[in-house]
Short mmCIF file of C-alpha atoms in Angstrom, two decimals:
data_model
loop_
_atom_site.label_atom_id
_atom_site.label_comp_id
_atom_site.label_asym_id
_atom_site.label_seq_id
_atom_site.Cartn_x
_atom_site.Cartn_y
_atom_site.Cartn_z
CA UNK V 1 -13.90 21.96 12.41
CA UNK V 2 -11.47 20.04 10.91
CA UNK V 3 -12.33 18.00 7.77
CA UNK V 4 -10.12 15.15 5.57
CA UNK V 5 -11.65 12.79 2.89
CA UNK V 6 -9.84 9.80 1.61
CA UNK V 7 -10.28 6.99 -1.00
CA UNK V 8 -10.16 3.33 -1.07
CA UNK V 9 -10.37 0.68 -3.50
CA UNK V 10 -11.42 -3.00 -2.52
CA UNK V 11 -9.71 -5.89 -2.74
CA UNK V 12 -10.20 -9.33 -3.55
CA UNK V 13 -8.38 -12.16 -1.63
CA UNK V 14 -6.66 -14.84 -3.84
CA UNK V 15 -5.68 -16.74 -0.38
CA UNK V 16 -8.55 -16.03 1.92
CA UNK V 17 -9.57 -14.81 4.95
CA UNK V 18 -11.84 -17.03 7.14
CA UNK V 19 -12.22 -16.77 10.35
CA UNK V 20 -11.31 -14.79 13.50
CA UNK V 21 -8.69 -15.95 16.51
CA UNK V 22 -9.95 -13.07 17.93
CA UNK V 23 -13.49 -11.11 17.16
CA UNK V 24 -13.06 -7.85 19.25
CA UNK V 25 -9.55 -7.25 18.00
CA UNK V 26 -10.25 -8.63 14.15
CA UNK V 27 -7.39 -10.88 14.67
CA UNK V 28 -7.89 -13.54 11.54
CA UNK V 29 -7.16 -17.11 11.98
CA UNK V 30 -4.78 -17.23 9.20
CA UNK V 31 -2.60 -14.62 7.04
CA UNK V 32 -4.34 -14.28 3.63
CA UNK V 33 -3.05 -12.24 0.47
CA UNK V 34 -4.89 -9.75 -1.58
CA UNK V 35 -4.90 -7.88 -5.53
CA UNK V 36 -6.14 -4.48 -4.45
CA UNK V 37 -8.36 -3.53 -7.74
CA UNK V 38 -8.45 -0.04 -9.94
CA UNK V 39 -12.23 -0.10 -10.13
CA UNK V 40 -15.04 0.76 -7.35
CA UNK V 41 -13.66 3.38 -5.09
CA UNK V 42 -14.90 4.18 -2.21
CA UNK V 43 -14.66 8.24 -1.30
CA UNK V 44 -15.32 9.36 2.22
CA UNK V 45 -15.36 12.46 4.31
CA UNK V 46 -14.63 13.26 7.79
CA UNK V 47 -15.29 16.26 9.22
CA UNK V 48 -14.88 16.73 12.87
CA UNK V 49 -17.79 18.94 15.04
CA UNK V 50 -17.32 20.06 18.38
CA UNK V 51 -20.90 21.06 18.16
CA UNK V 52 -22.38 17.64 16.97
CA UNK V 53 -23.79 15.71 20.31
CA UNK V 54 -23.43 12.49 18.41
CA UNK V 55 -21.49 10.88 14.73
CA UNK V 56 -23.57 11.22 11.68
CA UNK V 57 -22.80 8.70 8.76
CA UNK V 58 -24.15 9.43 5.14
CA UNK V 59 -23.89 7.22 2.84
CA UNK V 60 -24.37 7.73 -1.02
CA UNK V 61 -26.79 10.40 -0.04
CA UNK V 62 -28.94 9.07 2.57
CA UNK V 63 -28.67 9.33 6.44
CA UNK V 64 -28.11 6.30 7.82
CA UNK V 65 -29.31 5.06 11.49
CA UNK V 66 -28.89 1.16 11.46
CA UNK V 67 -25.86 -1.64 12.63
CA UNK V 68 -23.58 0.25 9.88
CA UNK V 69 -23.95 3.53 11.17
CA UNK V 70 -23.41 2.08 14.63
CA UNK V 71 -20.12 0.35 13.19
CA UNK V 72 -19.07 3.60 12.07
CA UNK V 73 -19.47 5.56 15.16
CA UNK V 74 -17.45 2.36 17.14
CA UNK V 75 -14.90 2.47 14.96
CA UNK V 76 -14.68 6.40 15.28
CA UNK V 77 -14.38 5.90 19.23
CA UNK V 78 -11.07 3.93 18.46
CA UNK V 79 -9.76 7.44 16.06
CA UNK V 80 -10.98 9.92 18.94
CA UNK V 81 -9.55 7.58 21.65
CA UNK V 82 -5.99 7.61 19.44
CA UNK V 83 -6.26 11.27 19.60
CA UNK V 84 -7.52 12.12 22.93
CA UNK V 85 -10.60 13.99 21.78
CA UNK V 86 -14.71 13.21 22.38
CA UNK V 87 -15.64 15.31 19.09
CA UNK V 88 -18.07 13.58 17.25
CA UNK V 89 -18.01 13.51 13.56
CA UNK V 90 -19.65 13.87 10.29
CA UNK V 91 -18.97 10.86 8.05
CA UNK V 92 -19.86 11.21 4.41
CA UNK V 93 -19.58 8.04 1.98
CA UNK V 94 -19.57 7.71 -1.78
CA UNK V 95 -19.37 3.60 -2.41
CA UNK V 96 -19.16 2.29 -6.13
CA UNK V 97 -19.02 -1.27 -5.10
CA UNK V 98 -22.46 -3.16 -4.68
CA UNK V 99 -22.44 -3.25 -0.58
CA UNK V 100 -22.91 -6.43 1.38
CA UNK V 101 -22.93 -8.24 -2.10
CA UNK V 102 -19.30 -10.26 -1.48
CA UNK V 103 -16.89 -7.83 -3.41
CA UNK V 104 -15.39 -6.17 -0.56
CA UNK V 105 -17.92 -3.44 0.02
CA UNK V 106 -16.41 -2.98 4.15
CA UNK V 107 -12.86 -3.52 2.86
CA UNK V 108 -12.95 -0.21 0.87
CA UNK V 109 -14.97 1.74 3.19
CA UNK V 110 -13.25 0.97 6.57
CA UNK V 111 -9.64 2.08 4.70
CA UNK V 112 -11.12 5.37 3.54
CA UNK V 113 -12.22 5.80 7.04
CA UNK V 114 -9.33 5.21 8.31
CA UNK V 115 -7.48 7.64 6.40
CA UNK V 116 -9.58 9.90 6.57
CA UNK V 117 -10.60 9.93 10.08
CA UNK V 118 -6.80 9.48 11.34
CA UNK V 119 -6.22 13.16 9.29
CA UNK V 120 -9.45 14.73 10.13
CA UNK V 121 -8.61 14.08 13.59
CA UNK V 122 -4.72 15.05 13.38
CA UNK V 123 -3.25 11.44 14.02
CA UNK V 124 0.11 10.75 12.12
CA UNK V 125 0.03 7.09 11.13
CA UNK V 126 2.12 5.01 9.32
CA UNK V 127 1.15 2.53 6.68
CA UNK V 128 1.61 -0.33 9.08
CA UNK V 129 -0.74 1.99 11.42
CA UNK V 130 -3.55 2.43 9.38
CA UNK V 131 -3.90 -1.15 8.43
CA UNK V 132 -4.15 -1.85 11.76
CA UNK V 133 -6.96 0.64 12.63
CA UNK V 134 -8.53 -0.51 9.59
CA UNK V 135 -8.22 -4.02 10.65
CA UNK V 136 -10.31 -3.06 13.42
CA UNK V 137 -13.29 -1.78 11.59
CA UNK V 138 -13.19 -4.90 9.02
CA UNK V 139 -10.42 -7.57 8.99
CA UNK V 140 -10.13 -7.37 5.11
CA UNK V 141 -10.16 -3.89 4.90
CA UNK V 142 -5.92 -3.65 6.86
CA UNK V 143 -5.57 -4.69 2.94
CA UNK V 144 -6.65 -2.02 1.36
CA UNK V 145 -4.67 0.34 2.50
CA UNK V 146 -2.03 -1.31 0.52
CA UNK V 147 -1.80 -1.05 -3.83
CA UNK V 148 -1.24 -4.03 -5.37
CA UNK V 149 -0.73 -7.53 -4.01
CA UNK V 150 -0.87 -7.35 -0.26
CA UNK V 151 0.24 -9.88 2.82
CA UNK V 152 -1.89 -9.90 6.12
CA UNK V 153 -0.38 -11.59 8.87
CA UNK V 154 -1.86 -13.30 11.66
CA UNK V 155 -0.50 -12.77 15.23
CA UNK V 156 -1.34 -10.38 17.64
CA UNK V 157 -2.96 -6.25 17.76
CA UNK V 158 0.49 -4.87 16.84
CA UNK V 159 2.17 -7.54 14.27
CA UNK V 160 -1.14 -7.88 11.92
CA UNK V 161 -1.15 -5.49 9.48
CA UNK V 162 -0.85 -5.56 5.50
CA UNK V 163 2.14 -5.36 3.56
CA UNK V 164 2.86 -4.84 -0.27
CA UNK V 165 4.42 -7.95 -1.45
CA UNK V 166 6.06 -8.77 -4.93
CA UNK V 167 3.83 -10.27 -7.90
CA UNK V 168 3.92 -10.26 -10.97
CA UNK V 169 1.25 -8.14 -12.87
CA UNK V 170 -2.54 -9.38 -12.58
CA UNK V 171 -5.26 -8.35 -14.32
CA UNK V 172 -8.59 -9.72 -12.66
CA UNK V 173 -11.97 -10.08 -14.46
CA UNK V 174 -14.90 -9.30 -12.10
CA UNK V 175 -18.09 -11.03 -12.50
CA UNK V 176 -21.38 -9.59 -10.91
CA UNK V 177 -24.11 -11.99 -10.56
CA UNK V 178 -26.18 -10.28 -7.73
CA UNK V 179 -25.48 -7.02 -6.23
CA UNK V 180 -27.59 -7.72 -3.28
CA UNK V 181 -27.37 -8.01 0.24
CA UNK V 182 -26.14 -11.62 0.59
CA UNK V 183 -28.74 -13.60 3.24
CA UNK V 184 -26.19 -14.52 5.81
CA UNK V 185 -23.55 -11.37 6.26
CA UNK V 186 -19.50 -12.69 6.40
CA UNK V 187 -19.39 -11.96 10.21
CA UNK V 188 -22.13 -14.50 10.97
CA UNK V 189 -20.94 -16.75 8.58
CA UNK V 190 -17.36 -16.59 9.45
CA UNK V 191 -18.54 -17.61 12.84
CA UNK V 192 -20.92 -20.13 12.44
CA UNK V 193 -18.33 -21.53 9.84
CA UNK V 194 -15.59 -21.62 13.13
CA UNK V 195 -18.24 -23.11 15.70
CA UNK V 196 -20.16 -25.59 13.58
CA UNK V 197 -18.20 -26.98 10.50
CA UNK V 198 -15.64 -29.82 11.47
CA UNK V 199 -13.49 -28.63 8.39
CA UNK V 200 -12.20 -25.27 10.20
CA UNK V 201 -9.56 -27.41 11.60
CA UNK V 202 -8.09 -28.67 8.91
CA UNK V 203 -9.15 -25.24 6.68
CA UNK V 204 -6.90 -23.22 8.75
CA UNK V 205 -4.00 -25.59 8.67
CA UNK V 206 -4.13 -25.57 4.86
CA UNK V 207 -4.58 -22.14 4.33
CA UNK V 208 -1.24 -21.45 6.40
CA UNK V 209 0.33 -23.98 4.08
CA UNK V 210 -1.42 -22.56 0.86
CA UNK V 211 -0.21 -18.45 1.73
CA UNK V 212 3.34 -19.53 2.26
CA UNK V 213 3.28 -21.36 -1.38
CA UNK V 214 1.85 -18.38 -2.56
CA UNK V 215 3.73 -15.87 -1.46
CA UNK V 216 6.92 -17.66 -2.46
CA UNK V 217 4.94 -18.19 -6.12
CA UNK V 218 4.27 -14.56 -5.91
CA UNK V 219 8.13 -13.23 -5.58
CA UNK V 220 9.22 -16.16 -8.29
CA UNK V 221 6.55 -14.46 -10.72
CA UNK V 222 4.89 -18.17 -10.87
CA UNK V 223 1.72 -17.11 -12.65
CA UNK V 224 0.53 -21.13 -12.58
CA UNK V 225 0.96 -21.92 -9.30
CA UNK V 226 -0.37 -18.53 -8.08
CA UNK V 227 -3.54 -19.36 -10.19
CA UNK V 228 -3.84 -22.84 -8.59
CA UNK V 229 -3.54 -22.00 -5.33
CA UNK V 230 -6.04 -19.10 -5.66
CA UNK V 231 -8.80 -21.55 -7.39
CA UNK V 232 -8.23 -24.02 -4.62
CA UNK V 233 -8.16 -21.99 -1.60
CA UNK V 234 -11.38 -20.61 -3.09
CA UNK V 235 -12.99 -23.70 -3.24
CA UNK V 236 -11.94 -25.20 0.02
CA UNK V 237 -13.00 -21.76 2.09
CA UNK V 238 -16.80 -22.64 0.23
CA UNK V 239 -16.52 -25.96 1.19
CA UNK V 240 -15.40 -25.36 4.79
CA UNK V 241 -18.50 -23.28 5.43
CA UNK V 242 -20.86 -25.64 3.55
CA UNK V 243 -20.17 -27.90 6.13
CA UNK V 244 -21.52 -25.85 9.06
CA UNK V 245 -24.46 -26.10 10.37
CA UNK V 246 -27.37 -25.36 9.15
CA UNK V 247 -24.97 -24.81 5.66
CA UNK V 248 -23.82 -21.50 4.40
CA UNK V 249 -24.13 -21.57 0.46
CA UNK V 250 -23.31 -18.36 -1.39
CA UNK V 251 -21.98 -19.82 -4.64
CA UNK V 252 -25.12 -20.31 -7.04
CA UNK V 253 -26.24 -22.07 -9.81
CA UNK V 254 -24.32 -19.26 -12.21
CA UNK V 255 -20.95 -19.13 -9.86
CA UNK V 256 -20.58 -22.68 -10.55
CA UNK V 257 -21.42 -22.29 -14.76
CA UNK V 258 -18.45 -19.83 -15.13
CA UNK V 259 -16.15 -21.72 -12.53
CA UNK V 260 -16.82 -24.60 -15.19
CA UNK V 261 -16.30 -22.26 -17.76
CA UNK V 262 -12.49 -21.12 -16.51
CA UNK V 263 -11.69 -24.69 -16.61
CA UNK V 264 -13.09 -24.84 -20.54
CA UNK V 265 -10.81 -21.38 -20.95
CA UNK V 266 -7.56 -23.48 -19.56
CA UNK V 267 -8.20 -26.85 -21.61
CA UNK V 268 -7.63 -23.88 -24.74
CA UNK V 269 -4.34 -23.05 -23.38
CA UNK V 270 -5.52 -19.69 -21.78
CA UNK V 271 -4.26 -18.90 -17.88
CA UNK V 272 -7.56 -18.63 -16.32
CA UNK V 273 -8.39 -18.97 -12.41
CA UNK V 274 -11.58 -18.49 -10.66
CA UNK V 275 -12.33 -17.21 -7.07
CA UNK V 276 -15.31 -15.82 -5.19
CA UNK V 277 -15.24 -14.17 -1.56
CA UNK V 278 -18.20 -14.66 0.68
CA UNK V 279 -21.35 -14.16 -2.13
CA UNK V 280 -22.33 -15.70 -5.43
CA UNK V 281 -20.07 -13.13 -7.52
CA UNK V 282 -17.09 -15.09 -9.40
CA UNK V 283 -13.22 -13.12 -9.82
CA UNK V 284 -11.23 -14.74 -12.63
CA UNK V 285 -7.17 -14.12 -12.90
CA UNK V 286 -5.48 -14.03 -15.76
CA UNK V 287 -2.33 -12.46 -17.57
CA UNK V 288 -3.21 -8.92 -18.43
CA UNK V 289 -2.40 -10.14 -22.24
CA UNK V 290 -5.98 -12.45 -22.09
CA UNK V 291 -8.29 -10.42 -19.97
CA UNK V 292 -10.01 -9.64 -22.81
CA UNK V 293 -10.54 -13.12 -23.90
CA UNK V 294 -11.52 -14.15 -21.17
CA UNK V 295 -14.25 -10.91 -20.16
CA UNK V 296 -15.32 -12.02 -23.54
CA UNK V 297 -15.80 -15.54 -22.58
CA UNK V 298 -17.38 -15.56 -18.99
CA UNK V 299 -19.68 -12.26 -20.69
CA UNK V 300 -21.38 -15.31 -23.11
CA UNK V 301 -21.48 -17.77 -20.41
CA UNK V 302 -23.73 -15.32 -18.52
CA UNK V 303 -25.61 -14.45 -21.41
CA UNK V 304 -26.71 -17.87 -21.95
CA UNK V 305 -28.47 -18.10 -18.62
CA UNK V 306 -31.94 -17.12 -18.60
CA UNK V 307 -33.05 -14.46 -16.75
CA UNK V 308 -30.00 -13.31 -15.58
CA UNK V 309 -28.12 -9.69 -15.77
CA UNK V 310 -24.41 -9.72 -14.90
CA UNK V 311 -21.75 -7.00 -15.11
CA UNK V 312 -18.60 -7.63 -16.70
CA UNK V 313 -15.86 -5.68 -15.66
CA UNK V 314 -11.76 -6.19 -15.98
CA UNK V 315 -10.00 -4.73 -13.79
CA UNK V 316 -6.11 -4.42 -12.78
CA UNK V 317 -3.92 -3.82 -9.59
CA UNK V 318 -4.72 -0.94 -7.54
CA UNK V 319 -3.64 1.96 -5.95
CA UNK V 320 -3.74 1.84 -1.60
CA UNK V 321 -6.59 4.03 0.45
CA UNK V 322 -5.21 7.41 0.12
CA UNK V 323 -6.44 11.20 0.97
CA UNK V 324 -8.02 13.37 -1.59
CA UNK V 325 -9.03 16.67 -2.40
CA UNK V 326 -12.81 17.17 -2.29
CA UNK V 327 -12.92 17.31 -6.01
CA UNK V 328 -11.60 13.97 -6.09
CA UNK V 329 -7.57 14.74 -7.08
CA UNK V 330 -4.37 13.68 -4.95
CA UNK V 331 -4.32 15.40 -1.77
#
């Protein structure tokens, strides 16, 4: 037996990613460009059986036997076919991040995977290699195998991968309004959004337009225009798949309150920009300097709502998916 564990960290898209060219391959429509966070790891374990007769996936302590263990086990037929083996595996996940909730629950745990099944399994990838396997277990997760700010590229199975780009530093304020399952999961809404909305069109040919501003805003050290182009992108990805049909709505009543509340925060002169991912749950980017102004800020906005229990929490650029000892040091 051999065994490897790895961990991840997810990451949150400031130009997004919406939309498949193609869904076996995870091939997104457009590039889109990440801030890999220091907060909610995800830790998992491989350990390859000979003796197993099928995978087994744990996760935070409970056997799983449902669509996400049978993602796991597909994605571990892409490792074993890599490595010329039919050994099944033991897959054991710790995840700190609320999953299916819209804070890039899959991006975390498909890049510990990946590391960790690509050494269990004695592969010898290369950064641009593991973001690719990753890629293939969730499209957003070829990110997190890169720290800091990183650029995914459309094209085809061997050009799209992540990259670590220049930026200047970012701290990023995470709002949680729900940690629930969101209704309508990103795969069915991505593709809904494609088939029935008649703004896909016009979304992808913006966000093409949008990631090449921003990665040029990124290498200038542009802090402005990087926070206007994330609060825009934001809005238009909501908007394209508001127009599908019947209507995908994640932000809520509360994502729009501290959305309205940024904009209060920039009328005082403070660089504030707001973004959410596919689920009610609001990111805001700001200088390091004012993050915690502005924790402070969206914390009494949510306070203010009635019946409502959010988590505040700042965070800053992260570290890529890397492997670990079992006690949770540097491998």
């Amino acid at each position: 037996m051999t065994t490897a564990t790895a961990q991840a960290h997810p990451n949150i898209a400031l130009i997004k990613y919406w939309g498949k060219s193609d869904e076996a391959m995870s091939l997104p429509a457009t590039g889109s460009l990440s801030l890999t966070l220091d907060i909610f790891p995800t830790t998992t374990t491989v350990e390859v059986d000979e003796t197993l007769t099928a995978d087994v996936f744990e996760l935070n302590g409970t056997v799983r036997d449902d669509d996400a263990a049978r993602r796991v086990s597909m994605f571990l037929d892409l490792v074993r076919a890599l490595a010329g083996t039919d050994a099944h595996a033991r897959v054991r996940s710790t995840n700190t991040v609320p999953t299916g909730a819209g804070l890039a629950s899959s991006a975390s745990g498909f890049a510990a995977l990946a590391v960790a099944a690509s050494a269990a399994y004695g592969l010898d990838l290369d950064e641009p290699g593991l973001s690719r396997l990753a890629r293939r277990g969730s499209g957003s997760a070829s990110r997190s195998i890169i720290p800091n700010v990183a650029l995914w590229t459309e094209g085809d199975d061997a050009s799209s991968y992540a990259r670590e780009v220049p930026a200047p530093m970012i701290a990023m304020v995470v709002v949680t309004l729900d940690a629930g399952v969101k209704h309508v999961s990103s795969r069915v809404a991505m593709r809904r959004t494609i088939e029935t909305s008649p703004f896909f069109p016009a979304w992808v040919t913006s966000t093409r337009m949008s990631l090449d501003e921003m990665v040029a805003a990124c290498a200038a050290g542009d802090f402005t225009r990087i926070g206007e182009l994330t609060e825009s992108n934001a809005l238009r990805m909501h908007a394209t798949m508001q127009g599908a049909e019947p209507a995908i709505r994640y932000l809520s009543p509360a994502s729009i309150a501290l959305f309205d509340r940024v904009v209060a925060l920039r009328a005082q002169g403070i660089e504030a920009y707001a973004t959410a991912d596919a689920g009610p749950n609001v990111a805001v980017i700001c200088p390091p300097a004012d993050a915690g102004r502005v924790a402070a800020a969206l914390s009494e906005t949510t306070a203010a709502i009635p019946g409502l229990s959010a988590e505040v929490l700042v965070a800053g650029p992260g570290p890529g998916a890397h492997l670990v000892d079992p006690a949770g040091g540097a491998a």
